[in-house]
Coordinates of C-alpha atoms and ligand atoms in Angstrom, one line a residue:
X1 CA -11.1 -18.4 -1.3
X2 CA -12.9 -17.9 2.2
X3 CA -11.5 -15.7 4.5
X4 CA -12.6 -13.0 6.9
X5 CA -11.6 -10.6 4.2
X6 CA -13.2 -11.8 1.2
X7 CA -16.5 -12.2 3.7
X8 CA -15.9 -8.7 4.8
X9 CA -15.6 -6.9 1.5
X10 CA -17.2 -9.5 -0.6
X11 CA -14.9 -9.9 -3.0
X12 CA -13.3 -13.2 -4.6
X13 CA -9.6 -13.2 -3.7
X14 CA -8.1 -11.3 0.2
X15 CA -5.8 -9.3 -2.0
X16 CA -5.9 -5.7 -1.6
X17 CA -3.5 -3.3 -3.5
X18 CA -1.4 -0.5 -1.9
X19 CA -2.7 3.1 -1.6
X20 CA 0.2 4.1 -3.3
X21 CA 0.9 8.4 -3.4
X22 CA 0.1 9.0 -7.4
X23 CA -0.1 5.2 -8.2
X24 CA -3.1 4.6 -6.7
X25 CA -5.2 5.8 -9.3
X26 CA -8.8 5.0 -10.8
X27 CA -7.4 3.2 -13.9
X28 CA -5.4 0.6 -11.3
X29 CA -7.8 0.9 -8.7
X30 CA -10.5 -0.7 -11.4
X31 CA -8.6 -3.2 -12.8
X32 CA -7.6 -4.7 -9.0
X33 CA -10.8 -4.9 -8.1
X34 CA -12.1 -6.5 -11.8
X35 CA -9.3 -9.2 -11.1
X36 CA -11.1 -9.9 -7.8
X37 CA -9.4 -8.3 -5.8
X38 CA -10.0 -4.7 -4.0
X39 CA -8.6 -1.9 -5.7
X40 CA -7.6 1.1 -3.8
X41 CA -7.6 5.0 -5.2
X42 CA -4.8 7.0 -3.1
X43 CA -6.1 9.7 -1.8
X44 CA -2.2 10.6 -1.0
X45 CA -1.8 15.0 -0.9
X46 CA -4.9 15.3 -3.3
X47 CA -7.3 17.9 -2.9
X48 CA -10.9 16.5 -1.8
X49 CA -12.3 17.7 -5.8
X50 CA -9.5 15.1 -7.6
X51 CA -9.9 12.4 -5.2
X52 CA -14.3 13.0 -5.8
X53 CA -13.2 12.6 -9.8
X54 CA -11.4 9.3 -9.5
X55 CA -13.9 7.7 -7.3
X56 CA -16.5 8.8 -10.2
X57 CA -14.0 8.1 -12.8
X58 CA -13.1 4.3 -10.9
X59 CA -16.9 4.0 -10.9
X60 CA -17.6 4.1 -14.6
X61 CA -14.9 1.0 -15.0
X62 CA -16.0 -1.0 -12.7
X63 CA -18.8 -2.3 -10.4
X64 CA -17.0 -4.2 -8.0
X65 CA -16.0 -2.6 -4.9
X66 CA -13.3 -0.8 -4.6
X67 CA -11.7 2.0 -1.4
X68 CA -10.1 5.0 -0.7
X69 CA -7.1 4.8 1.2
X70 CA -6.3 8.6 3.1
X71 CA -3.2 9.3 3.8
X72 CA -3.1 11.2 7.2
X73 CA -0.6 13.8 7.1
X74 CA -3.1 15.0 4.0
X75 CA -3.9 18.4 5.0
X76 CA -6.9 17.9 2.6
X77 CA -7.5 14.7 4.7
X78 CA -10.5 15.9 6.3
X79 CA -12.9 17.0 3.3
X80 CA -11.4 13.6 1.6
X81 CA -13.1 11.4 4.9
X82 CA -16.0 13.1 4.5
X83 CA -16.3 13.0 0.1
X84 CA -15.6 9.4 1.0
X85 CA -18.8 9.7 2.5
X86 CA -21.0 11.4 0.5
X87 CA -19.9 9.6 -2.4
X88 CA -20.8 6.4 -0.9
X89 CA -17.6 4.7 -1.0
X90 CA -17.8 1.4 0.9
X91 CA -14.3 0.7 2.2
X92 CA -11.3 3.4 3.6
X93 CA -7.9 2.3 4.2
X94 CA -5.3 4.6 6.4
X95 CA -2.1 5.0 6.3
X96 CA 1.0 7.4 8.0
X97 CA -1.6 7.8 11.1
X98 CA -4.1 7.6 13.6
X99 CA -7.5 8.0 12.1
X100 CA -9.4 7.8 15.3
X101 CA -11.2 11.5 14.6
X102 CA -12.7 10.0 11.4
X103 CA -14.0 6.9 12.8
X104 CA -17.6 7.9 13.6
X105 CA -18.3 9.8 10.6
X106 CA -17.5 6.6 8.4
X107 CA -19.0 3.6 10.7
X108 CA -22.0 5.5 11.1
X109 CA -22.2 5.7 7.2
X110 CA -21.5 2.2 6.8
X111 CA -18.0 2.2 5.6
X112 CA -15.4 -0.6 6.0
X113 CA -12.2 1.0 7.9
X114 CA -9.4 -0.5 7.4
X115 CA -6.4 1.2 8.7
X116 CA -2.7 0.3 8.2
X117 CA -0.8 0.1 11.4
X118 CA 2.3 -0.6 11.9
X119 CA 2.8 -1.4 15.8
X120 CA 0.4 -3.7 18.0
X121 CA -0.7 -0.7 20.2
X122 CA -2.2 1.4 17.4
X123 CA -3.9 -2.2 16.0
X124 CA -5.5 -2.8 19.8
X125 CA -6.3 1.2 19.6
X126 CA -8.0 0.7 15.9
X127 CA -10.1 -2.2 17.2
X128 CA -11.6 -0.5 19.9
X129 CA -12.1 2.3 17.9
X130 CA -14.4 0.0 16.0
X131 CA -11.9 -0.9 12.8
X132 CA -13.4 -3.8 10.7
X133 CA -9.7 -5.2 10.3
X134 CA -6.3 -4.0 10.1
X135 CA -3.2 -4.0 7.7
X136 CA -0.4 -4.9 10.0
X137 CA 2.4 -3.2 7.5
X138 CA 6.0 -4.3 7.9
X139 CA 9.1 -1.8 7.1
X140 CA 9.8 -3.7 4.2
X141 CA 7.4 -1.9 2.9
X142 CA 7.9 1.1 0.1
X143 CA 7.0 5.0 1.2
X144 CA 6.5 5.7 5.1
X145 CA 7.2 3.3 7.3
X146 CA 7.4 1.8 10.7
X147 CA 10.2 -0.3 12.6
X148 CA 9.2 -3.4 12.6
X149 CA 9.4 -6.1 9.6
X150 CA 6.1 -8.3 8.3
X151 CA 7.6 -11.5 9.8
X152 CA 7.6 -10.0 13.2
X153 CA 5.1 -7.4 13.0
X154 CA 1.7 -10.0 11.6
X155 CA 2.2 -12.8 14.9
X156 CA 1.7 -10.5 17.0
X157 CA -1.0 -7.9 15.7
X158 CA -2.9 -11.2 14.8
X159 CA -2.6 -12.3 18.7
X160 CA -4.0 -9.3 19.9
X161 CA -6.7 -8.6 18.0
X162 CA -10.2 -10.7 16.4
X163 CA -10.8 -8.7 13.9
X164 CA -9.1 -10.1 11.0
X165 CA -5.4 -9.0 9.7
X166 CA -4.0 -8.6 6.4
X167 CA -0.4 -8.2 5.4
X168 CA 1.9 -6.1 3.7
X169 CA 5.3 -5.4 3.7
X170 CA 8.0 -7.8 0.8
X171 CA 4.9 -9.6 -0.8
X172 CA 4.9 -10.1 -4.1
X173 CA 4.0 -13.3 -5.1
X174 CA 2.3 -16.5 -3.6
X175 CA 5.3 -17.5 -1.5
X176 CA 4.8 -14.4 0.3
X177 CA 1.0 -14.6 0.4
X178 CA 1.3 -18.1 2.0
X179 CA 4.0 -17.3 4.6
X180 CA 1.4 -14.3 5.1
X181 CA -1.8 -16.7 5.7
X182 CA 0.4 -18.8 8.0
X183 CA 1.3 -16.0 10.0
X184 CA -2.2 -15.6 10.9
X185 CA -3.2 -13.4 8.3
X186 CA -6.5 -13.2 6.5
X187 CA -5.1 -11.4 3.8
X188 CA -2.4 -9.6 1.7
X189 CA -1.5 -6.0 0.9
X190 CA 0.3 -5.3 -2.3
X191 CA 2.0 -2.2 -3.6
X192 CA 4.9 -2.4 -5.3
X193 CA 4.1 -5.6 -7.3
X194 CA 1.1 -3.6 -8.6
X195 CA 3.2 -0.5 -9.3
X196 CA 4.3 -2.7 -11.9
X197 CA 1.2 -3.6 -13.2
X198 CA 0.2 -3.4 -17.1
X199 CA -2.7 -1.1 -15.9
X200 CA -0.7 1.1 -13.8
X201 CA 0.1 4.2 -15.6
X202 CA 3.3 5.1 -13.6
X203 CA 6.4 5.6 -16.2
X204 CA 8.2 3.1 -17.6
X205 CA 11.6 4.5 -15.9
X206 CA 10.5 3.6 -12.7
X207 CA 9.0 0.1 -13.6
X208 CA 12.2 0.0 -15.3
X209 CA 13.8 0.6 -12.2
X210 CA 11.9 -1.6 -10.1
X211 CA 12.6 -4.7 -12.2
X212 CA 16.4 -4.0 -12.1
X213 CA 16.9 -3.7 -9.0
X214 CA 18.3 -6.2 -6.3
X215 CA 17.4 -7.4 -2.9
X216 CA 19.7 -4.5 -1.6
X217 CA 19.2 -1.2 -3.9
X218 CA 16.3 0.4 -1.1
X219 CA 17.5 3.1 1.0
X220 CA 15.5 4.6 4.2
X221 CA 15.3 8.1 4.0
X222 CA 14.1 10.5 6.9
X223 CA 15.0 8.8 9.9
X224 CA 16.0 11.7 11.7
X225 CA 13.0 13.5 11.0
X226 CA 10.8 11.2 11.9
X227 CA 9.3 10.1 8.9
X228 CA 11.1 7.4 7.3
X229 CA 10.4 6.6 3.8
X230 CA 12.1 3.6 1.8
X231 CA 12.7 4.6 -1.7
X232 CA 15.2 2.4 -4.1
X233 CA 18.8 4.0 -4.0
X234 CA 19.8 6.9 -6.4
X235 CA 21.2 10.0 -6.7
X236 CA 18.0 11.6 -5.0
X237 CA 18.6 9.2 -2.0
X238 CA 22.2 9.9 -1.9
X239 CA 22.0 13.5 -1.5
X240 CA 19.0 13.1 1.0
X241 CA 21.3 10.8 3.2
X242 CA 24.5 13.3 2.8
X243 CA 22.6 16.3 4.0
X244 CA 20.9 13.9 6.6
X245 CA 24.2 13.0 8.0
X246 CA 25.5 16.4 8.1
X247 CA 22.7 17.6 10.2
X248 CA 20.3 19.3 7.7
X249 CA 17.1 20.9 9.3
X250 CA 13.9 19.5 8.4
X251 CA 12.7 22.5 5.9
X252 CA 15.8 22.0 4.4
X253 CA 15.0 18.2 3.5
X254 CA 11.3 19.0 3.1
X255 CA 12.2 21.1 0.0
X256 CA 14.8 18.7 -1.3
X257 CA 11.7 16.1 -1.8
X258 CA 9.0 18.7 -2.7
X259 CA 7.4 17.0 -6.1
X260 CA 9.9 14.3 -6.4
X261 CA 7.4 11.4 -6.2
X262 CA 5.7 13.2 -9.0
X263 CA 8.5 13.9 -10.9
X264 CA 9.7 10.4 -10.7
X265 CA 6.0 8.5 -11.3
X266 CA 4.5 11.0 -13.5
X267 CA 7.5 12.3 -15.5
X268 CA 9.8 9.3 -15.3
X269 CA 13.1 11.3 -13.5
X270 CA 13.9 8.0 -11.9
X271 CA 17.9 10.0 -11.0
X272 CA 16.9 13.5 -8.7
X273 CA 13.1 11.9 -8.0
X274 CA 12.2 10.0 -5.2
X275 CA 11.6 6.4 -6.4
X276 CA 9.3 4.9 -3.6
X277 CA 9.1 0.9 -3.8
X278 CA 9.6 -2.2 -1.3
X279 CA 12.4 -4.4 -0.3
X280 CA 10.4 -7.0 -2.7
X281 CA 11.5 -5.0 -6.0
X282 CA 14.5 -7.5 -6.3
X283 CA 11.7 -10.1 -6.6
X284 CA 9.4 -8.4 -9.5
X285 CA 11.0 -9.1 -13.0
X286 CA 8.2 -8.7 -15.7
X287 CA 5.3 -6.2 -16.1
X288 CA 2.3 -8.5 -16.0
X289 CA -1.7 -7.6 -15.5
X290 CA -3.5 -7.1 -12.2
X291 CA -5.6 -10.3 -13.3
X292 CA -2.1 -12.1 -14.1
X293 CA -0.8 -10.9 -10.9
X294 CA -3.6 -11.8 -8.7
X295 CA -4.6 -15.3 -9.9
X296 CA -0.7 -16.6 -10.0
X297 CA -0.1 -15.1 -6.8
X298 CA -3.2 -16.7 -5.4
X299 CA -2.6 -19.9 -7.3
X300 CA 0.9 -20.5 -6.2
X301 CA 0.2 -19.8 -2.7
X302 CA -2.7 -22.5 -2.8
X303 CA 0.4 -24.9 -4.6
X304 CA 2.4 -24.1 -1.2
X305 CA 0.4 -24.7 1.4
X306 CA -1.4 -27.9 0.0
X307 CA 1.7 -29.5 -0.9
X308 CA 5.0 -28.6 1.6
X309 CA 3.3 -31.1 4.1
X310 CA 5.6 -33.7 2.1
X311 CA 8.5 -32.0 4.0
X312 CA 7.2 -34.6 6.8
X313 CA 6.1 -37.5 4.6
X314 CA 9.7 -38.9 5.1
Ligands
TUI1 O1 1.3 5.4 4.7 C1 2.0 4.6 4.2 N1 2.9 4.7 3.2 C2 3.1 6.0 2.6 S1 2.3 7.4 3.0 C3 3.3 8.2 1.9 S2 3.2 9.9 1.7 C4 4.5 10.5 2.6 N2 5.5 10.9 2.0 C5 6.6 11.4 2.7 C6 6.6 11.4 4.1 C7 5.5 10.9 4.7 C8 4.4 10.4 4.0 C9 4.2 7.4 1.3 N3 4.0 6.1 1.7 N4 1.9 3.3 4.7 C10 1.1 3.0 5.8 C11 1.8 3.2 7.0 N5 1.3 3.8 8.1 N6 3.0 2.8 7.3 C12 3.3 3.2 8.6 C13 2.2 3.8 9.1 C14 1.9 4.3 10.3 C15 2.9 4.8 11.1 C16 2.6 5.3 12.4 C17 0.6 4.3 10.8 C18 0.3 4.8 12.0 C19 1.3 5.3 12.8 O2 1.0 5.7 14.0 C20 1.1 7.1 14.3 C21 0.2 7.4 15.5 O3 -0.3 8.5 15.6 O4 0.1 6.5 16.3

């Protein structure tokens, strides 16, 4: 495939995976970007020392390229821009903010930004801030959100910007990727299809999870305090909603979550953790690797768009 991605980041196929908060590690990151694709290691709430390991440790398994995504409510976030830097990582994704103050720092070393935005202002305002391209992200999307969904949100960042547009938000397979492409995109974001990778080491509860549940079963916490996350229902999201509803203040909330994403990811409490994932887990039914996942997504898309002109052929 051609595209203003795969030109950009030289790599095979536009499909780049999610930045995902303890997901996004080197052992996925490598085998994303070994499929021919570009892997991502999540920066997330890690101190700048971690995130310098995993780029070393992502290094050793592959030598394809592969980014950093930094996630900007990171009080770390700063010494993470700048380790990006020094350890000569090539491409940065964004995400849950403006990264405007980094900007400099990582064209003038020669770094791809990519930053996820998930309004048209913030795209324009990324692009003049000299952004390579953007990931116009739809609230279908797992973890932090915005308001707007993919179908609506990747029309109109793609109008008002050149630089080229990948999307995220419910894609998971090549369906998705060619509705994505028609839209105007140059490229696909992935998370929660990868979170149910072979490679991904997140527990087997919440893959377990992921694959049972339906078109319905994700819930969007954190409305009222400004940071909505979407997380598949449980009792976790339940409680979060009940205190929600009766008013709780945010510390009160902020300490209901403290560690769940761990606890759910790393130690498999898929009941009282938080279990982030997409509106496109009713979709994803089998583990299956990154190279599975990529090329059938990429295949099927190509199957899609070369033959559904027969829907006119009378
Ligand atoms: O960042 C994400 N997804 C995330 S970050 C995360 S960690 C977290 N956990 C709990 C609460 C908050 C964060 C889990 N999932 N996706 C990219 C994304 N960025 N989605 C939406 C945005 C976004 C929203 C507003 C980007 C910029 C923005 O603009 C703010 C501004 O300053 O203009």
């Amino acid at each position: 495939m051609k595209t203003g991605i795969t030109k950009l980041l030289n790599i095979q196929y536009p499909v780049i995976q999610g930045g995902m908060a303890w997901v996004a590690e080197h052992n996925l990151a490598a085998a994303v970007s070994n499929a021919g694709g570009l892997g991502i290691i999540g920066a997330a709430s890690a101190p700048a020392d971690i995130v310098r390991e995993e780029i070393r440790k992502c290094r050793q398994l592959t030598d394809k390229p592969f980014g950093v995504n930094v996630m900007l409510l990171n009080p770390n976030a700063e010494e993470v821009a700048e380790v990006i830097v020094k350890e000569g990582v090539k491409v940065v994704t964004t995400g849950a903010g403006n990264p405007a103050k980094y900007m400099d720092m990582w064209k003038t070393a020669g770094v791809k930004v990519i930053p996820v935005v998930a309004s048209v202002a913030l795209a324009r305002l990324m692009e003049r801030g000299g952004a390579d391209a953007v990931i116009a992200e739809g609230m279908e999307s797992g973890g932090h959100i915005g308001q707007t969904t993919t179908m609506a949100l990747v029309p109109q960042v793609c109008d008002a910007v050149k630089i080229p547009v990948i999307a995220a938000g419910g894609i998971a397979d090549g369906r998705g990727m060619a509705a994505a492409l028609m839209l105007g995109a140059e490229g696909i974001q992935m998370g929660t299809r990868f979170v149910v990778a072979k490679e991904s080491i997140v527990h087997d509860n919440y893959k377990n999870k992921i694959i049972k549940a339906s078109d319905i079963d994700s819930a969007v916490t954190g409305m009222s305090t400004g940071h909505p996350v979407r997380c598949l229902r449980n009792k976790m999201t339940r409680q979060y909603l009940d205190m929600e509803r009766s008013g709780a203040d945010f510390m009160e909330l902020e300490k209901l979550t403290l560690g769940s994403l761990r606890n759910a990811v790393i130690d498999g409490d898929v009941t009282d953790g938080t279990v982030m994932a997409g509106q496109i887990s009713g979709l994803i039914d089998v583990e299956k690797s990154c190279k599975d996942i990529i090329e059938e997504t990429v295949r099927e898309a190509k199957h899609f768009i070369t033959t559904r002109g027969d829907i006119w052929a009378g």
